[in-house]
PDB file of C-alpha atoms in Angstrom:
ATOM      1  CA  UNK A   1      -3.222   4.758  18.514  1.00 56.00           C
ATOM      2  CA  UNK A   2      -6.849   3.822  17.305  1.00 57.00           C
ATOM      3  CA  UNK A   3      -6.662   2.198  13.479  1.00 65.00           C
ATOM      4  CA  UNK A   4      -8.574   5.032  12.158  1.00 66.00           C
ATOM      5  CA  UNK A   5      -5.689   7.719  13.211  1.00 92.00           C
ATOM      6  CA  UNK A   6      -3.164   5.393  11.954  1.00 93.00           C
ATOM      7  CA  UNK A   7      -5.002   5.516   8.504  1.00 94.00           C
ATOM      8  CA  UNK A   8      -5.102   9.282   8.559  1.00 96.00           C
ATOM      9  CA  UNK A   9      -0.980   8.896   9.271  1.00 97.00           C
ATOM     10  CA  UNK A  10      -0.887   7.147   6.325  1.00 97.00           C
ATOM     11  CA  UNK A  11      -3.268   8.921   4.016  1.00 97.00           C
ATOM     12  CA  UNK A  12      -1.182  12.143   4.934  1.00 97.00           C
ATOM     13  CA  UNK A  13       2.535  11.059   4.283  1.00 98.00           C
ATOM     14  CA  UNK A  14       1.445   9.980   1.318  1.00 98.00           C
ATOM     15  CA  UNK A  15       0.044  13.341   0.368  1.00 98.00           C
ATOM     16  CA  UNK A  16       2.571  15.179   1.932  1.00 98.00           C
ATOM     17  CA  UNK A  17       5.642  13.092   0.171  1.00 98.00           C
ATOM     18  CA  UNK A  18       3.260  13.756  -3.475  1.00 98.00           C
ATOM     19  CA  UNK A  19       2.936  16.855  -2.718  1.00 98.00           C
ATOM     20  CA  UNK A  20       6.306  17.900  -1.695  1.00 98.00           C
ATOM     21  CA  UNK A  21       7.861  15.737  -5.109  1.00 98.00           C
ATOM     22  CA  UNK A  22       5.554  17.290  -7.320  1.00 98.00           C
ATOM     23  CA  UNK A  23       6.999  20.883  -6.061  1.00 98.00           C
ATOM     24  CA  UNK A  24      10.334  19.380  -6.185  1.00 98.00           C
ATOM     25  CA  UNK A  25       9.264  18.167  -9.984  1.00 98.00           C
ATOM     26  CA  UNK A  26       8.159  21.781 -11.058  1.00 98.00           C
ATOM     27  CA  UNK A  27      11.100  23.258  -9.305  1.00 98.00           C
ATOM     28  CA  UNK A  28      13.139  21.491 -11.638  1.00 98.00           C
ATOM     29  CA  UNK A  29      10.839  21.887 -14.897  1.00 98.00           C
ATOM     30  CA  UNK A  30      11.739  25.808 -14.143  1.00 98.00           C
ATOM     31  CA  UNK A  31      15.236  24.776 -13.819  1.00 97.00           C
ATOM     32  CA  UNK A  32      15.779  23.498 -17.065  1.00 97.00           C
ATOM     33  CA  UNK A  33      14.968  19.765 -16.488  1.00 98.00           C
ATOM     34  CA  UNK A  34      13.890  18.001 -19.420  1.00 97.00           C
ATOM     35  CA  UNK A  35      13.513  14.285 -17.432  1.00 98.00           C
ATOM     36  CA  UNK A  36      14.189  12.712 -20.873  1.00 97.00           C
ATOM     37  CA  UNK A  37      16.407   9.692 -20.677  1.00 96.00           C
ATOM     38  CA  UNK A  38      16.889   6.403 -22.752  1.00 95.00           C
ATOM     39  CA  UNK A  39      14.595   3.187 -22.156  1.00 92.00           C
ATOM     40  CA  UNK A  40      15.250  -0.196 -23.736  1.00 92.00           C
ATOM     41  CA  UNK A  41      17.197   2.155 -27.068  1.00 93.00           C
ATOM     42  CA  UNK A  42      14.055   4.250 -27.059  1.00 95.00           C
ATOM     43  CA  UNK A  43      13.662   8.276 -25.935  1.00 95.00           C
ATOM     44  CA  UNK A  44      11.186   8.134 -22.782  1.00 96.00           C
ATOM     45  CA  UNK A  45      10.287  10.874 -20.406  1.00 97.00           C
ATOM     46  CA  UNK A  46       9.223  10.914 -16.597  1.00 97.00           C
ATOM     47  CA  UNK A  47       6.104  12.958 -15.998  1.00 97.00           C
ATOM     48  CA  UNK A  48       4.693  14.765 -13.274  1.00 98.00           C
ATOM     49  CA  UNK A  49       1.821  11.403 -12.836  1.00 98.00           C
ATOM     50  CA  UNK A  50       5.004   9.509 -12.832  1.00 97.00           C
ATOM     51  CA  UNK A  51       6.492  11.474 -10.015  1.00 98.00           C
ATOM     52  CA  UNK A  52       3.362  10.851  -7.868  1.00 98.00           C
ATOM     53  CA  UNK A  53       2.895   7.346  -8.619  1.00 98.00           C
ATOM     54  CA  UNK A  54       6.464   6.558  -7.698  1.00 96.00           C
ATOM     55  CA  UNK A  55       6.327   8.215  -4.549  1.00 97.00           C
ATOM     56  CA  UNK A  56       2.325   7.336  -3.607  1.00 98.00           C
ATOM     57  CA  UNK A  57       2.753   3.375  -4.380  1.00 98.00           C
ATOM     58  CA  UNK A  58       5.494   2.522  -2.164  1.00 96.00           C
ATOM     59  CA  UNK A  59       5.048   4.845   0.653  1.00 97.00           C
ATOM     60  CA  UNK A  60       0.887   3.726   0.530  1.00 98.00           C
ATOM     61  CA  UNK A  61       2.141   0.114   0.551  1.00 98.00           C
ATOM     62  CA  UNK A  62       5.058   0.423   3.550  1.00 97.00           C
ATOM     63  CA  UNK A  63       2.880   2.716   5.737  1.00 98.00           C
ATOM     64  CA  UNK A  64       0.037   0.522   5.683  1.00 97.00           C
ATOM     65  CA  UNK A  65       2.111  -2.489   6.532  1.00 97.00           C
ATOM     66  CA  UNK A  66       3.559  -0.223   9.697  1.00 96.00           C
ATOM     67  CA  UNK A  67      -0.110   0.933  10.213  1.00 96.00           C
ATOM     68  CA  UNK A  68      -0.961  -2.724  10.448  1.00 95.00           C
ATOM     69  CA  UNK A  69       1.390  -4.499  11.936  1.00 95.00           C
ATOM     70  CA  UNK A  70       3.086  -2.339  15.027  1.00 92.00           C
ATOM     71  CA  UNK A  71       0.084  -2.458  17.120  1.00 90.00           C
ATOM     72  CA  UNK A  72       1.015  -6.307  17.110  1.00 91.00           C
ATOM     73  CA  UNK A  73       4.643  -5.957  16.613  1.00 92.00           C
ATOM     74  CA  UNK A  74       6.268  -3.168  17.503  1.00 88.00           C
ATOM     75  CA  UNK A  75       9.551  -4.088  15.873  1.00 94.00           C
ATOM     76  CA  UNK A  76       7.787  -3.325  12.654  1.00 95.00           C
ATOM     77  CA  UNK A  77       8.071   0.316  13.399  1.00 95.00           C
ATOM     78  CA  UNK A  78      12.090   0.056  14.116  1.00 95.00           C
ATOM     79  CA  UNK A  79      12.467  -2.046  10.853  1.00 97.00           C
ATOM     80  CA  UNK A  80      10.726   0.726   9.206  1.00 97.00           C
ATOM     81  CA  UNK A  81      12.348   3.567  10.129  1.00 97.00           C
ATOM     82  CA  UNK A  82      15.658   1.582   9.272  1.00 97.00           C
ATOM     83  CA  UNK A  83      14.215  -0.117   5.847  1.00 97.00           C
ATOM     84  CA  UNK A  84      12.112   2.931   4.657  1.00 97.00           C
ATOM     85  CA  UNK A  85      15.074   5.558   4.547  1.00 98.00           C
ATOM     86  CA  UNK A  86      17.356   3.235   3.857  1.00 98.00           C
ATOM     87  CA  UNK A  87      15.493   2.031   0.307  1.00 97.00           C
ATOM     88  CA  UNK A  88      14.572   5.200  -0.420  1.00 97.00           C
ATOM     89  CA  UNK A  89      17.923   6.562  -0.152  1.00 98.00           C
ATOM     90  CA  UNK A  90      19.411   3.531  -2.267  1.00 97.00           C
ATOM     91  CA  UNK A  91      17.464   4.291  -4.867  1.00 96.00           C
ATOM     92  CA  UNK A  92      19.073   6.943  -5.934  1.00 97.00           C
ATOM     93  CA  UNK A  93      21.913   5.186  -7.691  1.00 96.00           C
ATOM     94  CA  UNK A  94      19.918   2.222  -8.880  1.00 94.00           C
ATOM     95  CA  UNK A  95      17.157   4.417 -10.619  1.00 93.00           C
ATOM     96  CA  UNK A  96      17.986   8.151 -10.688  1.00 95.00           C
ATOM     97  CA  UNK A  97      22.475   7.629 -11.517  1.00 94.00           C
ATOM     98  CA  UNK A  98      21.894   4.884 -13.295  1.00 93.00           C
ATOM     99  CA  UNK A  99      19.596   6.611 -15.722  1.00 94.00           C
ATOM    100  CA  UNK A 100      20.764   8.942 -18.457  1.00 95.00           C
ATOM    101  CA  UNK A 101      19.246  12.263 -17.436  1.00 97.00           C
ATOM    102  CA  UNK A 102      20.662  15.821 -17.973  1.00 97.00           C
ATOM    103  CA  UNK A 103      21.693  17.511 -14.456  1.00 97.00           C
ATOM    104  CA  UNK A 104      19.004  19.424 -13.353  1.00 98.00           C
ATOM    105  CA  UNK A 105      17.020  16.482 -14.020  1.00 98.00           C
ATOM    106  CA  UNK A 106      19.170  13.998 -12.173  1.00 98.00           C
ATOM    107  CA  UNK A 107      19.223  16.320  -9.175  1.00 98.00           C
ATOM    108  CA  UNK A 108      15.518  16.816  -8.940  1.00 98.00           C
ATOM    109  CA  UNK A 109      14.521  13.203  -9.128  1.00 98.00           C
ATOM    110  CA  UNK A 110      17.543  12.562  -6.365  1.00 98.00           C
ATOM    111  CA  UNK A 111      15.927  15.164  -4.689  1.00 98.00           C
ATOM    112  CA  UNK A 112      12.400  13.569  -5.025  1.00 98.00           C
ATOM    113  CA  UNK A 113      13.968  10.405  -3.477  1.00 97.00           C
ATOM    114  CA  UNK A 114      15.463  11.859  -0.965  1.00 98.00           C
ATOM    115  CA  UNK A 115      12.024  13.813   0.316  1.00 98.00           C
ATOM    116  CA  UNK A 116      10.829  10.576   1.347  1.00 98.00           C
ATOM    117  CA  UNK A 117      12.911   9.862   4.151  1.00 98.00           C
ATOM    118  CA  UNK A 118      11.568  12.559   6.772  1.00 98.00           C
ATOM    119  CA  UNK A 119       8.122  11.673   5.760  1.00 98.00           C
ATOM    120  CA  UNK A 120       8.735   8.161   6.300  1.00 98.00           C
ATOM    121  CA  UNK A 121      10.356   8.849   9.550  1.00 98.00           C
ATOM    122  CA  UNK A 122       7.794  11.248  10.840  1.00 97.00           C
ATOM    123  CA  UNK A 123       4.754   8.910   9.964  1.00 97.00           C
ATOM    124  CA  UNK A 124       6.478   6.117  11.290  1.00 97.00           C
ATOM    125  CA  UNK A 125       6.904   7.302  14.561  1.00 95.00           C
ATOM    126  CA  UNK A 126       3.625   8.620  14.264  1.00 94.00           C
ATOM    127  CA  UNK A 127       2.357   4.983  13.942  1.00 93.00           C
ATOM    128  CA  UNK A 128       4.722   3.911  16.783  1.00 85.00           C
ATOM    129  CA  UNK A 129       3.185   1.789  19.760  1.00 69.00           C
ATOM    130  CA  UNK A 130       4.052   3.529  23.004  1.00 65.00           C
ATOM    131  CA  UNK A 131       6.229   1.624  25.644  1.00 59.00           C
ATOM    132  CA  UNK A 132       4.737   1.440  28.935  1.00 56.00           C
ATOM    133  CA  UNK A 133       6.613   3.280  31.336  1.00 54.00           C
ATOM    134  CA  UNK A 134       8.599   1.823  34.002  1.00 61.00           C
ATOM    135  CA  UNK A 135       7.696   0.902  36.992  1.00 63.00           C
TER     136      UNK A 135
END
């Protein structure tokens, strides 16, 4: 796959997974969710620009390493579609559960985590290098 379509892989799973968490985010707004929890003894509160950055950053950063590095390596792509899910899934306990959030808000943020993994998947394999075929 040319560079340039591997950049438009990227630039769309990471609109896609923003897009998708922020719906997720107002879903649970309507729900009740305050997203208030305790930070360092002191009342903080996860926004909606939270919410994007925290799924824009990472996904930008590991899609861009896939996007440049499979076309060389194609083992990249397999670690990714094992690492990506895999981190986004386990941080669920160590950000979301660990946290002291009320329920709708722990389950919407869970939730937001949890969007990432078919976007990862699907732009990963997007991004993947074709084998040659057999002879």
């Amino acid at each position: 796959m040319p560079e340039p379509r591997r950049a438009a892989v990227v630039a769309l799973g990471v609109t896609a997974a923003v897009a998708l968490n922020l719906v997720v985010y107002a879903i649970g707004r309507a729900a009740g969710a305050t997203y208030r929890f305790t930070s360092q003894g002191e009342p903080a509160e996860v926004d909606a620009l939270t919410v994007a950055g925290f799924s824009a950053v990472p996904l930008l950063l590991g899609l861009s390493v896939v996007a440049l590095l499979a076309p060389r390596a194609g083992w990249v792509a397999t670690a990714a579609l094992i690492a990506g899910p895999l981190l986004a899934v386990a941080t669920v306990p160590l950000m979301t559960l660990a946290a002291d959030f009320d329920t709708a808000s722990t389950a919407a943020l869970a939730i937001c985590h949890l969007v990432l993994v078919p976007v990862i998947i699907l732009a990963v394999r997007r991004m993947r290098t074709p084998r040659p075929a057999p002879a």
